[in-house]
Structures are given as C-alpha cells and as structure tokens.
Amino acid sequence: MTQPAATAPSAPPPPPPEAVGPLMRSLSVLRELAAGGGRQPVGDLVRRTALARSTVDRVLSTLARLGYVRIEGRDAVLAPRLLELGNAYLAASELPDRLGPLADRLADELDESVSLAVPDGDGVRFVHQATRRRAMSLAFRIGDLLPAERGAPGALFADRWDAADWQRWRARRAADPTDAGFPAVPARRAEDGADDSAGPGPDAAWPAGFEARVAAARDAGWSLDDQLIEPGLVAVAVPVRDTAGRPVCALSVVSHTSRLSAAELPDAVLPRLRETVSAMEYALNLPRDAASVPDTASVPDTAPVPSHPAHATWMRASKQELGPEFVESMARGLITLTAFGAGRAELPLAAVAEATGLARATARRALITLEHLGYLATDGKLFRPTPKVLELGFAHLSGLTLPAIAQPHLVALVERVHDSASMAVLSGDDIQYVARVPTVRIMSVNITLGTRFPAYPTSMGRVLLADLPPAELSARLALADLAPLTRHTVTDPGRLLALLEEVRSHDYALVDEELEEGLRSLAVPVRDRTGRVVSAVNVSTHAGRCTADEAREALLPALRTAAAAIEADLWVAGRYARIPVL
C-alpha cells in the first residue's frame, strides 16, 4: 500500500475561545522542565517557553503551592507530587493494575525484561516495566516515549493508522530525522533520515522499512525489533486486544543479542508470550472486583489539596497567602486531571465538577483546554485522560530513589532544628546511611553516605528492627553479637526486646550515648503505601546541649513532619513505579 508523500508539519490549531490561558502556560512550563531532565534554571524556562519572566514566576509559584515543583536557588525542580497527574491516567486505564502482575510473572519465568506499551500519536509510550538487572538491560522508564518505527510495539499499533496518520508520521520523520524529539532513544544518524528503515542497528530482517514491518506484523500477529532502538537490543511484541479486537496495549519481551539473537528470540518466547496475552485479555474483561483493581478510596490520599468540598477553601487560603503569585485558574485546571482514576476512566462534565468541587463552567473550560492540548480525549459527552499526560515529568520522577525523594525534606528538617539529619535502611544486622544533610557546628556528627553501624545501639536501627515480625526479631537478637560499645549500650536481649516494643508502641526511638559517648539520636520510621517501614530518619545531636526530655520535645515534632512529607511523596511515587532504596 502506497502512503501519501511527506509534507511539512502543519501548524497546530489555534486554541478554542474557552481555553484557559494560564493553564496552557503552566503546562508549557511543566513540559520544558520535563524535557530538561526535571531541573532547569528559571531564566532558561523564560527563554524556552517565550513567556515573560513575571508570568513564569507566577506559574512556578502556583506549581510550588500545588507541590508539583520546588524552587532551589535559581532552579525550578519537578517534585514527586506531580506524579499524581500521571497516576490518574494509569489508574483510569487500569492497564498496570490488571496486567502488570501478569507481566511481572512473565519476566520472572523468562528471566527477560518485559514491557507494556500503549500508542501515543505516532509514538509508543511505556506504562509498565518489569526489568532484569544486568550489565546490558532495558533502561526505559514508565512514561518514556519512543517513535513508532523504533521498536516492536509500533508496528502493531500503526496497522490501524489511516492516511492522515501516515502523513503525520512522514512529516514528523522529515522534520526530525535524528529523533531529537524522542530523548529516551539514542539519536538516529542524520543520513538515515530519508529512509524509513529506522534505527542505528541492522534492519536486515525488514529491508523495506517500517511499512513492510507493519504488514509483516499484521500477517504474523506479532512484531520483531531487531536492534531498531540500539545495537544489541532485540524484542518481540504481541498485541493485547479488547473485546472489539482493538489493540489496547502491546506486551513485549526484550533481550540482548548476547543472550538470544533476533532469529532465536521468537521461538524462545512466543509460546509463553501468547499465553500471557490470553490471560491479559481475559483480565481486561473481568469486573473490577474480580480483577483486583485497587479502589483509590482504600489507599492514602496523596492529593496536594484537600478533596471536595474543601477545594474552594484551599483556593481562597492560597490566594490570600500568595496574592497575585497564585493563579487560581491554573490550579483548578491541573486539579481537573485528578478527577480521573480507577473506576473513573471516562467522566462527563458534571462528574468532573463534582469530583473536584469546581463550578461546572470552570470545569468545562479546563476540560476543553486539556482536550485541545491532547491530555484528554472526548466523544462529545465523556472525557478520558490520554497517555500524553505521562509527558509531564512522569519518566524522570518515576526513576527517583528513596534517598532522592527524602533529600529536600532532610534539608528542610536541618534548617528547622539546626542539627544533622540522616536516613538509613536495614542491611542485615546493620543500618546503612543512604541520605544525609549535615549541619555546621564546632561539635558535629561526621558520617558519610554508605556508613554502616550495628542496628541494635542506634535510634534508626531500633525503628527498623521494631517493624520486623516478632519471631524474626527474636531470632536476630539471639544470634547477634550484642557487644557493649559504650558504658550505656543495652546488650541484654530481653531488655532490647522490651525497648523495641516501646519503639513500636510510641513510633519513635531515642538512643542516648549507646553508640558513642556524648551522642544522642532521635529517629522515626518512614513507611511505604502498605504501611511497611522501609527506612528511618533521625536527628543526631550532642548529649550535653540539653536533657533527653528537652531533645524529645524540641526534635520529635519536626522529625515527624519531615517523615510525613517523605511518606506523602513516596506514596505518590510508588503507586506505579518501584522506588529503589539505594
């Protein structure tokens, strides 16, 4: 089939009269921040968005109030709370919730990386990743966008393109021959731009290029990626279809030529891949309860503003506090995206207004603006979020580690209490420091990242040990070498168990001169979405400055505030992404 020749990209349509200008400007700032890796000097944002400095300042002030960005010196930085917008799309699609566990199981069985991807214009966007940790392995993140021709899933989705879609694809290829608009993939050689056989690697299996691969995938029912993304990376993808036969996503198994060649990979993985796709298609058709799709009402509320009906109160308070630096129409428009979620994949205007507490006219203008920009789709009555929402920083933020999430909150804690603060995780019978913010004092605690101490005589260790199941805790203490490190160190297993029970009951630990003479430390737990303690945060100070009771009174409220802020970010970030603790 001969497709239309490429034409120059057409100018985007003008915004409708009802479009909310401040909302459009805020989204342009978020896009630029995401394109810059999550951090940009404010001056660069002014140049890149072509907005006035005063406008960018108001946008950033409002985004900071929402918790979507932080201002660090001269830089604007994307904050984990922004992930709630992408979470709304992922929850509404139900693909990670329904199909993610099946993809994870397939990855374990094959010992290969497995991905779920959806079509997004003439690109492919990842919505779930189950990766194998190897020296040469898949490095894509949830939210990353690939050109349709650079990978196995794109050929499956392009089979449903019409003539206008093909024309847009050709125009994009002509305008961006090196794939500069797709930072997640290695750049294409400029000399390859005129040929539609994509990729820096060999395309010997499909010499006629992308159109031939689309036709071959249609005939075979699966698609092959023979190093289309980069040399050595190979993949096989199979479509996952709804009851009408439309591909809603693609399931891919990704390997490396050091393990399996492109010729060997299909025979090795297709039988199990097809079995998993059949299970996924069955899971898509199950009722929500039977499919075990989480009810968002049962998980912690991570919204940056109170739920309806308190939106109006929060907006008024923000406006009174920030004055013209808080742009209500921008905040209202962004909050509109959070109306969607599990069980709320498509909503009419009235339901969006009710869920957000906004007036119908306000919600309508926000929906029209978001639909114009491609973040929502509509059939005229119902609105639904699109994968494009994930371009708003999701890929960058979903790759954050727990220490990176905690660091700005530790900085704020140190500024408040004027003593050093740290985060540690349990590693065997030791604690290991994974984040730290020192303070400047004549007498200060000098500890570096990676430092390990025995868990039993430390405040963070006791917080972490207290969360262990009782049988495991007793066994650990029975086998541990409980050596006295100072004259105050508690080494009796029975007394330690009693102290740990107090820690579990009071939700903090205070350790006085047990690790080192003169060192006092107070720690609280940090919990993930399931309530499991994944780390601890502490403040260390010199015992001579005040009594233990005075330290508890002065430090514990600030510690708990910092831990709560870390948990709020962690719960949002960990909704669909795995957050490494190191």
Coordinates of C-alpha atoms in Angstrom, one line a residue:
M1 CA 0.0 0.0 0.0
T2 CA 1.5 3.3 -1.1
Q3 CA 1.2 6.0 1.5
P4 CA 1.0 9.8 0.9
A5 CA 4.3 11.6 0.5
A6 CA 5.6 13.6 3.4
T7 CA 4.6 17.2 3.8
A8 CA 5.8 20.0 6.0
P9 CA 4.2 19.7 9.5
S10 CA 1.1 21.8 9.7
A11 CA 0.8 24.5 12.4
P12 CA -1.1 23.4 15.5
P13 CA -4.8 24.5 15.5
P14 CA -5.4 27.7 17.5
P15 CA -6.8 27.3 21.0
P16 CA -10.6 27.5 21.3
P17 CA -12.1 30.7 22.7
E18 CA -12.9 28.9 26.0
A19 CA -9.3 27.8 26.5
V20 CA -7.7 28.8 29.9
G21 CA -4.5 30.7 29.1
P22 CA -2.8 30.3 32.5
L23 CA -3.4 26.5 32.3
M24 CA -1.8 26.3 28.9
R25 CA 1.2 28.3 30.2
S26 CA 1.6 26.2 33.2
L27 CA 1.6 23.0 31.1
S28 CA 4.2 24.5 28.8
V29 CA 6.5 25.2 31.8
L30 CA 6.0 21.6 33.1
R31 CA 6.8 20.2 29.6
E32 CA 10.0 22.2 29.5
L33 CA 11.0 21.2 32.9
A34 CA 10.4 17.5 32.0
A35 CA 12.4 17.9 28.7
G36 CA 15.3 19.3 30.7
G37 CA 15.6 16.3 33.0
G38 CA 13.4 17.7 35.8
R39 CA 15.6 20.7 36.6
Q40 CA 16.0 24.0 34.8
P41 CA 17.2 27.5 35.7
V42 CA 14.3 29.8 35.8
G43 CA 16.0 32.0 33.2
D44 CA 16.2 29.1 30.8
L45 CA 12.5 28.4 31.3
V46 CA 11.7 32.0 30.3
R47 CA 13.7 31.6 27.1
R48 CA 12.4 28.2 26.2
T49 CA 8.8 29.0 26.8
A50 CA 8.9 32.5 25.4
L51 CA 6.9 33.7 28.4
A52 CA 7.5 36.8 30.3
R53 CA 9.6 36.4 33.5
S54 CA 6.8 37.6 35.6
T55 CA 4.5 35.0 34.0
V56 CA 7.0 32.2 34.6
D57 CA 7.4 33.3 38.2
R58 CA 3.6 33.2 38.8
V59 CA 3.4 29.8 37.2
L60 CA 6.2 28.4 39.3
S61 CA 4.7 30.0 42.5
T62 CA 1.4 28.3 41.8
L63 CA 3.0 25.0 40.9
A64 CA 5.1 25.1 44.1
R65 CA 1.9 25.7 46.1
L66 CA 0.4 22.6 44.5
G67 CA 3.5 20.7 45.4
Y68 CA 4.4 20.0 41.8
V69 CA 7.7 21.9 41.7
R70 CA 10.3 23.1 44.2
I71 CA 12.4 26.2 43.8
E72 CA 16.0 25.6 44.8
G73 CA 18.1 28.7 44.4
R74 CA 17.8 29.8 40.8
D75 CA 16.5 26.4 39.6
A76 CA 13.0 25.0 39.3
V77 CA 12.8 21.3 40.1
L78 CA 10.0 18.8 39.4
A79 CA 8.7 17.4 42.7
P80 CA 7.3 13.8 43.2
R81 CA 3.8 15.1 43.9
L82 CA 3.5 15.9 40.2
L83 CA 3.3 12.1 39.6
E84 CA -0.3 12.2 40.7
L85 CA -1.3 13.5 37.3
G86 CA 0.3 10.5 35.5
N87 CA -1.1 8.2 38.2
A88 CA -4.6 9.5 37.4
Y89 CA -4.1 8.3 33.8
L90 CA -2.6 5.0 34.7
A91 CA -5.3 4.3 37.3
A92 CA -8.0 5.2 34.8
S93 CA -6.6 2.9 32.1
E94 CA -6.3 0.1 34.7
L95 CA -3.6 -1.5 32.5
P96 CA -0.8 -1.6 35.1
D97 CA -3.2 -2.8 37.8
R98 CA -4.9 -5.5 35.8
L99 CA -2.0 -6.6 33.5
G100 CA 1.1 -5.5 35.5
P101 CA 1.2 -8.6 37.7
L102 CA 1.0 -10.9 34.7
A103 CA 3.8 -9.0 33.0
D104 CA 5.9 -9.3 36.2
R105 CA 5.3 -13.1 36.3
L106 CA 6.3 -13.5 32.7
A107 CA 9.5 -11.6 33.3
D108 CA 10.3 -13.9 36.2
E109 CA 9.6 -17.0 34.2
L110 CA 11.6 -16.0 31.1
D111 CA 14.3 -14.1 33.1
E112 CA 14.0 -11.3 30.5
S113 CA 12.7 -7.7 30.7
V114 CA 9.0 -7.3 29.9
S115 CA 7.1 -4.1 29.0
L116 CA 3.6 -2.9 28.4
A117 CA 3.2 0.0 26.0
V118 CA 0.3 2.0 24.5
P119 CA 0.0 4.1 21.4
D120 CA 0.5 7.8 21.7
G121 CA 0.1 9.6 18.4
D122 CA 2.9 8.4 16.1
G123 CA 4.8 7.2 19.2
V124 CA 4.7 4.4 21.7
R125 CA 4.7 5.1 25.5
F126 CA 5.5 2.7 28.2
V127 CA 3.0 2.1 31.0
H128 CA 4.7 -0.8 32.9
Q129 CA 8.2 -2.2 33.1
A130 CA 9.4 -5.4 34.6
T131 CA 13.1 -5.2 34.1
R132 CA 16.0 -7.6 34.8
R133 CA 19.1 -6.1 36.4
R134 CA 22.0 -6.9 34.1
A135 CA 25.1 -5.0 32.8
M136 CA 23.2 -4.8 29.5
S137 CA 19.5 -4.4 30.1
L138 CA 16.4 -2.3 29.3
A139 CA 16.7 1.2 30.7
F140 CA 13.3 2.7 29.7
R141 CA 11.0 4.1 32.3
I142 CA 7.3 4.3 32.7
G143 CA 6.2 7.3 30.6
D144 CA 9.1 7.2 28.2
L145 CA 8.1 7.9 24.6
L146 CA 9.6 6.1 21.5
P147 CA 9.0 6.7 17.8
A148 CA 6.6 4.1 16.5
E149 CA 9.2 2.8 14.0
R150 CA 11.8 2.4 16.7
G151 CA 10.6 -0.8 18.4
A152 CA 8.4 -3.8 18.2
P153 CA 5.1 -2.4 19.5
G154 CA 4.9 0.5 17.0
A155 CA 4.3 -1.8 14.0
L156 CA 1.3 -3.4 15.8
F157 CA -0.3 0.0 16.5
A158 CA 0.5 1.5 13.1
D159 CA -1.7 -1.2 11.5
R160 CA -4.7 0.9 12.5
W161 CA -3.4 4.2 11.1
D162 CA -5.4 5.9 8.4
A163 CA -3.9 8.0 5.6
A164 CA -3.8 11.1 7.8
D165 CA -1.9 9.3 10.5
W166 CA 0.7 8.1 7.9
Q167 CA 1.0 11.6 6.5
R168 CA 1.7 13.0 10.0
W169 CA 4.2 10.3 10.6
R170 CA 6.1 11.0 7.4
A171 CA 6.0 14.7 8.1
R172 CA 7.5 14.1 11.6
R173 CA 10.2 11.9 10.1
A174 CA 11.1 14.6 7.6
A175 CA 11.2 17.3 10.2
D176 CA 13.1 15.3 12.8
P177 CA 15.4 12.9 11.0
T178 CA 17.5 12.2 14.1
D179 CA 14.7 11.6 16.6
A180 CA 15.7 14.6 18.6
G181 CA 12.1 14.9 19.8
F182 CA 12.4 11.5 21.5
P183 CA 15.2 11.8 24.1
A184 CA 14.5 8.4 25.5
V185 CA 16.1 6.7 22.4
P186 CA 19.6 7.0 21.0
A187 CA 19.8 9.6 18.2
R188 CA 19.4 8.3 14.7
R189 CA 22.1 9.1 12.2
A190 CA 21.1 12.1 10.1
E191 CA 21.9 10.3 6.9
D192 CA 19.3 7.7 7.7
G193 CA 16.5 10.3 7.8
A194 CA 15.4 9.9 4.2
D195 CA 14.9 6.2 4.6
D196 CA 12.1 4.8 6.8
S197 CA 14.1 1.8 7.9
A198 CA 14.5 3.0 11.4
G199 CA 17.3 2.7 13.9
P200 CA 21.1 2.7 14.3
G201 CA 21.2 -1.1 14.3
P202 CA 20.8 -3.5 11.4
D203 CA 17.4 -3.8 9.8
A204 CA 18.2 -6.8 7.6
A205 CA 15.1 -8.7 8.6
W206 CA 12.9 -5.9 7.2
P207 CA 14.8 -4.2 4.4
A208 CA 11.7 -2.4 3.0
G209 CA 11.3 -0.4 6.2
F210 CA 8.5 0.4 8.6
E211 CA 5.6 -0.2 6.2
A212 CA 6.8 -3.7 5.5
R213 CA 7.2 -4.4 9.2
V214 CA 3.7 -3.2 9.8
A215 CA 2.4 -5.6 7.1
A216 CA 4.5 -8.5 8.4
A217 CA 3.3 -7.9 11.9
R218 CA -0.3 -7.9 10.7
D219 CA 0.2 -11.3 9.0
A220 CA 2.2 -12.9 11.8
G221 CA 0.2 -11.5 14.7
W222 CA 3.5 -10.3 16.4
S223 CA 6.3 -7.9 15.7
L224 CA 10.0 -8.1 15.9
D225 CA 12.5 -5.5 16.9
D226 CA 15.9 -6.4 15.5
Q227 CA 18.1 -3.7 17.1
L228 CA 15.9 -0.9 16.0
I229 CA 16.5 1.1 19.2
E230 CA 20.2 0.4 19.6
P231 CA 22.7 -2.3 18.6
G232 CA 22.3 -5.5 20.6
L233 CA 18.7 -4.9 21.8
V234 CA 16.1 -7.2 20.4
A235 CA 12.4 -7.7 21.3
V236 CA 9.2 -9.4 20.3
A237 CA 5.8 -7.8 20.9
V238 CA 2.2 -9.2 20.8
P239 CA -0.9 -7.0 20.9
V240 CA -3.4 -7.2 23.8
R241 CA -6.9 -6.6 22.4
D242 CA -10.2 -5.6 23.8
T243 CA -13.4 -7.5 23.1
A244 CA -13.8 -5.5 19.8
G245 CA -10.4 -6.7 18.6
R246 CA -8.7 -3.3 19.1
P247 CA -5.1 -3.4 20.4
V248 CA -5.2 -1.5 23.7
C249 CA -1.6 -2.2 24.5
A250 CA 1.4 -4.3 23.5
L251 CA 3.3 -6.8 25.6
S252 CA 7.0 -7.0 24.7
V253 CA 9.8 -9.3 25.8
V254 CA 13.2 -7.6 25.5
S255 CA 16.5 -9.4 25.3
H256 CA 20.1 -8.8 24.2
T257 CA 21.9 -10.5 21.3
S258 CA 24.5 -11.7 23.8
R259 CA 21.7 -14.0 25.1
L260 CA 19.4 -14.5 22.1
S261 CA 19.6 -13.4 18.5
A262 CA 16.7 -11.8 16.7
A263 CA 16.2 -15.1 14.9
E264 CA 16.2 -17.1 18.1
L265 CA 14.0 -14.8 20.3
P266 CA 10.6 -15.5 18.8
D267 CA 10.9 -19.3 19.1
A268 CA 12.2 -18.9 22.7
V269 CA 9.5 -16.6 24.0
L270 CA 6.4 -16.5 21.7
P271 CA 4.6 -19.6 23.2
R272 CA 4.7 -18.2 26.7
L273 CA 4.1 -14.6 25.5
R274 CA 0.9 -15.7 23.7
E275 CA -0.3 -17.5 26.8
T276 CA 0.2 -14.3 28.9
V277 CA -1.6 -12.2 26.3
S278 CA -4.6 -14.6 26.5
A279 CA -4.6 -14.2 30.3
M280 CA -4.3 -10.4 29.9
E281 CA -7.2 -10.2 27.5
Y282 CA -9.3 -12.3 30.0
A283 CA -8.2 -10.0 32.9
L284 CA -9.3 -6.9 30.9
N285 CA -12.8 -8.2 30.6
L286 CA -13.2 -9.1 34.3
P287 CA -15.4 -6.9 36.5
R288 CA -13.2 -4.5 38.7
D289 CA -13.7 -6.5 41.9
A290 CA -12.8 -9.8 40.2
A291 CA -9.7 -8.2 38.6
S292 CA -8.4 -7.0 41.9
V293 CA -8.1 -3.4 40.6
P294 CA -7.3 -1.2 43.6
D295 CA -10.0 1.1 44.8
T296 CA -8.4 4.6 45.1
A297 CA -10.6 5.2 48.2
S298 CA -8.7 2.5 50.0
V299 CA -5.2 4.0 49.6
P300 CA -3.8 7.0 51.3
D301 CA -5.0 10.3 50.0
T302 CA -1.9 11.9 48.3
A303 CA -3.6 14.9 46.7
P304 CA -1.8 18.2 47.2
V305 CA -5.0 19.9 48.1
P306 CA -8.0 18.8 50.2
S307 CA -10.7 16.7 48.5
H308 CA -14.1 18.1 47.6
P309 CA -15.8 20.1 49.2
A310 CA -12.7 21.8 50.6
H311 CA -11.2 22.9 47.2
A312 CA -12.8 26.3 47.4
T313 CA -11.5 26.9 50.9
W314 CA -7.9 25.8 49.9
M315 CA -8.0 28.0 46.9
R316 CA -9.1 31.1 48.9
A317 CA -6.4 30.4 51.5
S318 CA -3.7 30.1 48.8
K319 CA -4.9 33.3 47.1
Q320 CA -4.9 35.2 50.4
E321 CA -1.4 34.0 51.3
L322 CA 0.3 34.4 47.9
G323 CA -1.8 37.1 46.3
P324 CA -1.2 37.6 42.6
E325 CA 1.6 34.9 42.7
F326 CA -1.2 32.2 43.0
V327 CA -3.1 31.7 39.7
E328 CA -6.4 30.0 40.6
S329 CA -7.4 29.2 37.1
M330 CA -4.1 27.3 36.6
A331 CA -4.5 25.3 39.8
R332 CA -8.1 24.5 39.0
G333 CA -7.2 23.2 35.6
L334 CA -4.5 20.9 36.8
I335 CA -6.7 19.6 39.6
T336 CA -9.2 18.6 37.0
L337 CA -6.9 15.8 35.8
T338 CA -7.0 14.2 39.3
A339 CA -10.8 13.6 38.9
F340 CA -9.9 10.5 36.9
G341 CA -8.7 7.2 38.3
A342 CA -9.7 3.6 38.9
G343 CA -13.3 3.2 38.1
R344 CA -13.4 6.7 36.7
A345 CA -11.8 6.1 33.3
E346 CA -14.4 8.3 31.5
L347 CA -16.4 11.1 33.1
P348 CA -19.0 13.6 32.0
L349 CA -18.6 17.2 32.8
A350 CA -21.0 17.0 35.8
A351 CA -18.9 14.2 37.4
V352 CA -15.7 16.1 36.9
A353 CA -17.2 19.2 38.5
E354 CA -18.5 17.2 41.4
A355 CA -15.2 15.3 42.0
T356 CA -13.1 18.5 42.0
G357 CA -15.6 20.8 43.7
L358 CA -15.3 23.2 40.8
A359 CA -18.2 25.1 39.2
R360 CA -19.4 23.5 36.0
A361 CA -18.3 26.4 33.9
T362 CA -14.9 26.3 35.4
A363 CA -14.5 22.6 34.9
R364 CA -15.8 22.8 31.4
R365 CA -13.2 25.4 30.4
A366 CA -10.4 23.3 31.9
L367 CA -11.6 20.2 30.1
I368 CA -11.8 22.0 26.8
T369 CA -8.2 23.3 27.3
L370 CA -6.9 19.9 28.2
E371 CA -8.6 18.3 25.3
H372 CA -7.2 20.9 22.9
L373 CA -3.7 20.2 24.2
G374 CA -4.1 16.4 23.9
Y375 CA -4.2 15.5 27.5
L376 CA -7.8 14.5 27.4
A377 CA -9.9 12.8 24.6
T378 CA -13.7 13.1 24.3
D379 CA -16.6 11.7 22.3
G380 CA -18.5 14.9 23.0
K381 CA -20.0 13.7 26.2
L382 CA -17.4 11.7 28.1
F383 CA -13.8 12.8 28.8
R384 CA -10.9 10.4 29.4
P385 CA -7.2 11.1 30.0
T386 CA -4.7 10.1 27.3
P387 CA -1.1 8.7 27.6
K388 CA 0.2 12.2 26.8
V389 CA -0.4 13.1 30.5
L390 CA 2.7 11.0 31.2
E391 CA 4.9 13.5 29.4
L392 CA 4.5 15.8 32.4
G393 CA 7.6 14.6 34.1
F394 CA 6.5 11.0 34.8
A395 CA 9.5 9.3 33.3
H396 CA 12.0 11.4 35.2
L397 CA 10.2 11.3 38.5
S398 CA 9.4 7.6 38.4
G399 CA 13.1 6.9 38.3
L400 CA 13.8 8.7 41.7
T401 CA 15.3 6.7 44.5
L402 CA 14.1 6.9 48.1
P403 CA 17.2 9.0 49.1
A404 CA 16.5 11.4 46.3
I405 CA 12.9 11.8 47.4
A406 CA 14.0 12.3 51.0
Q407 CA 16.8 14.8 50.4
P408 CA 14.8 18.0 50.2
H409 CA 12.8 17.1 53.2
L410 CA 16.0 16.4 55.2
V411 CA 17.3 19.8 54.1
A412 CA 14.1 21.5 55.4
L413 CA 14.5 19.5 58.7
V414 CA 18.0 20.6 59.3
E415 CA 17.0 24.2 58.6
R416 CA 14.4 23.9 61.3
V417 CA 16.3 22.1 64.0
H418 CA 19.9 23.2 63.2
D419 CA 21.3 19.6 63.7
S420 CA 22.4 17.0 61.2
A421 CA 19.7 14.7 59.8
S422 CA 20.1 11.3 58.1
M423 CA 18.1 8.5 56.5
A424 CA 19.1 4.8 56.8
V425 CA 17.9 1.4 55.8
L426 CA 18.3 -2.0 57.4
S427 CA 21.1 -4.1 55.8
G428 CA 21.4 -7.4 57.5
D429 CA 22.1 -6.7 61.2
D430 CA 23.4 -3.2 60.3
I431 CA 21.9 0.1 59.3
Q432 CA 23.3 1.8 56.2
Y433 CA 23.2 5.5 55.7
V434 CA 21.6 6.4 52.3
A435 CA 20.9 10.1 52.7
R436 CA 22.4 12.8 55.0
V437 CA 22.3 16.5 55.5
P438 CA 25.0 17.8 57.9
T439 CA 24.8 21.0 59.9
V440 CA 27.7 23.3 60.6
R441 CA 28.7 23.3 64.3
I442 CA 32.0 23.3 66.1
M443 CA 30.9 19.9 67.5
S444 CA 29.0 17.9 64.9
V445 CA 28.5 14.3 63.9
N446 CA 30.7 13.3 61.0
I447 CA 29.1 10.4 59.0
T448 CA 29.2 9.8 55.2
L449 CA 26.8 8.0 52.9
G450 CA 27.3 4.2 52.9
T451 CA 28.4 4.2 56.6
R452 CA 27.2 1.2 58.5
F453 CA 26.6 0.7 62.2
P454 CA 25.1 -2.2 64.2
A455 CA 21.4 -1.7 64.3
Y456 CA 20.8 -2.5 68.0
P457 CA 22.5 0.5 69.6
T458 CA 21.2 3.2 67.1
S459 CA 17.9 5.0 67.0
M460 CA 17.3 4.3 63.3
G461 CA 18.3 0.7 63.8
R462 CA 15.7 0.3 66.6
V463 CA 13.0 1.9 64.5
L464 CA 13.7 -0.5 61.7
L465 CA 14.1 -3.6 63.9
A466 CA 10.8 -2.8 65.7
D467 CA 8.9 -3.3 62.4
L468 CA 10.2 -6.9 62.0
P469 CA 7.8 -9.8 62.7
P470 CA 8.3 -10.8 66.4
A471 CA 9.7 -14.3 65.5
E472 CA 12.3 -12.9 63.1
L473 CA 13.2 -10.1 65.6
S474 CA 13.8 -12.6 68.4
A475 CA 15.9 -14.9 66.2
R476 CA 18.0 -11.9 65.1
L477 CA 18.7 -10.8 68.6
A478 CA 19.5 -14.3 69.7
L479 CA 22.2 -14.6 67.0
A480 CA 23.5 -11.1 67.1
D481 CA 26.8 -10.1 68.7
L482 CA 25.5 -7.5 71.2
A483 CA 28.8 -6.1 72.2
P484 CA 28.9 -3.0 74.5
L485 CA 30.1 0.0 72.5
T486 CA 29.9 2.4 75.5
R487 CA 29.1 2.0 79.1
H488 CA 25.5 2.9 78.2
T489 CA 24.9 0.3 75.5
V490 CA 22.0 -2.1 76.1
T491 CA 23.2 -5.6 75.3
D492 CA 20.7 -7.8 77.2
P493 CA 18.3 -9.4 74.5
G494 CA 15.3 -9.3 76.9
R495 CA 15.8 -5.6 77.7
L496 CA 16.3 -4.9 74.0
L497 CA 13.0 -6.6 73.1
A498 CA 11.2 -4.5 75.7
L499 CA 12.8 -1.3 74.3
L500 CA 11.8 -2.3 70.8
E501 CA 8.2 -2.9 71.9
E502 CA 8.2 0.6 73.3
V503 CA 9.5 1.9 70.0
R504 CA 6.8 0.0 68.1
S505 CA 4.2 1.5 70.5
H506 CA 5.4 5.1 70.5
D507 CA 6.6 5.2 66.9
Y508 CA 10.0 6.7 67.6
A509 CA 13.3 5.8 69.2
L510 CA 15.6 7.8 71.4
V511 CA 19.1 6.4 72.0
D512 CA 21.3 8.2 74.5
E513 CA 25.1 7.6 74.3
E514 CA 24.8 3.9 73.4
L515 CA 26.7 4.1 70.1
E516 CA 29.2 6.7 71.1
E517 CA 29.8 8.7 74.3
G518 CA 28.1 12.1 74.1
L519 CA 25.9 11.2 71.1
R520 CA 22.2 11.4 71.4
S521 CA 19.9 10.4 68.5
L522 CA 16.1 10.5 67.9
A523 CA 14.6 8.6 64.9
V524 CA 11.1 8.0 63.4
P525 CA 10.0 5.5 60.7
V526 CA 9.2 6.1 57.1
R527 CA 6.5 3.8 55.7
D528 CA 5.5 2.9 52.2
R529 CA 2.0 2.7 50.8
T530 CA 1.4 -0.7 52.5
G531 CA 2.4 0.6 55.9
R532 CA 5.8 -1.3 55.9
V533 CA 8.7 0.6 57.4
V534 CA 11.3 1.0 54.6
S535 CA 13.7 3.4 56.2
A536 CA 14.2 5.6 59.2
V537 CA 15.0 9.3 59.6
N538 CA 17.0 10.7 62.5
V539 CA 18.5 13.8 64.0
S540 CA 21.7 13.5 65.9
T541 CA 22.9 15.9 68.5
H542 CA 25.4 16.3 71.3
A543 CA 24.0 15.0 74.6
G544 CA 25.5 17.9 76.5
R545 CA 23.3 20.5 74.9
C546 CA 20.0 19.6 76.6
T547 CA 18.3 16.8 78.5
A548 CA 16.8 13.8 76.8
D549 CA 13.2 15.1 77.5
E550 CA 14.1 18.5 76.1
A551 CA 15.6 16.9 73.0
R552 CA 12.4 14.8 72.5
E553 CA 10.2 17.9 72.9
A554 CA 12.3 20.0 70.5
L555 CA 13.0 17.4 67.8
L556 CA 10.2 14.9 67.6
P557 CA 7.5 17.1 66.1
A558 CA 9.9 18.3 63.4
L559 CA 11.1 14.7 62.7
R560 CA 7.5 13.5 62.3
T561 CA 6.7 16.4 60.0
A562 CA 9.7 15.5 57.8
A563 CA 8.8 11.8 57.8
A564 CA 5.2 12.6 56.9
A565 CA 6.4 14.7 53.9
I566 CA 8.7 12.0 52.7
E567 CA 5.9 9.4 53.0
A568 CA 3.5 11.6 51.1
D569 CA 6.0 11.8 48.2
L570 CA 6.8 8.2 48.4
W571 CA 3.2 7.1 48.3
V572 CA 2.6 9.1 45.1
A573 CA 5.9 8.0 43.5
G574 CA 5.4 4.3 44.5
R575 CA 1.9 4.0 43.1
Y576 CA 3.1 2.5 39.8
A577 CA 6.9 2.7 40.0
R578 CA 9.3 0.7 42.1
I579 CA 11.3 3.1 44.2
P580 CA 14.8 1.8 45.0
V581 CA 16.0 2.4 48.5
L582 CA 19.6 2.9 47.3

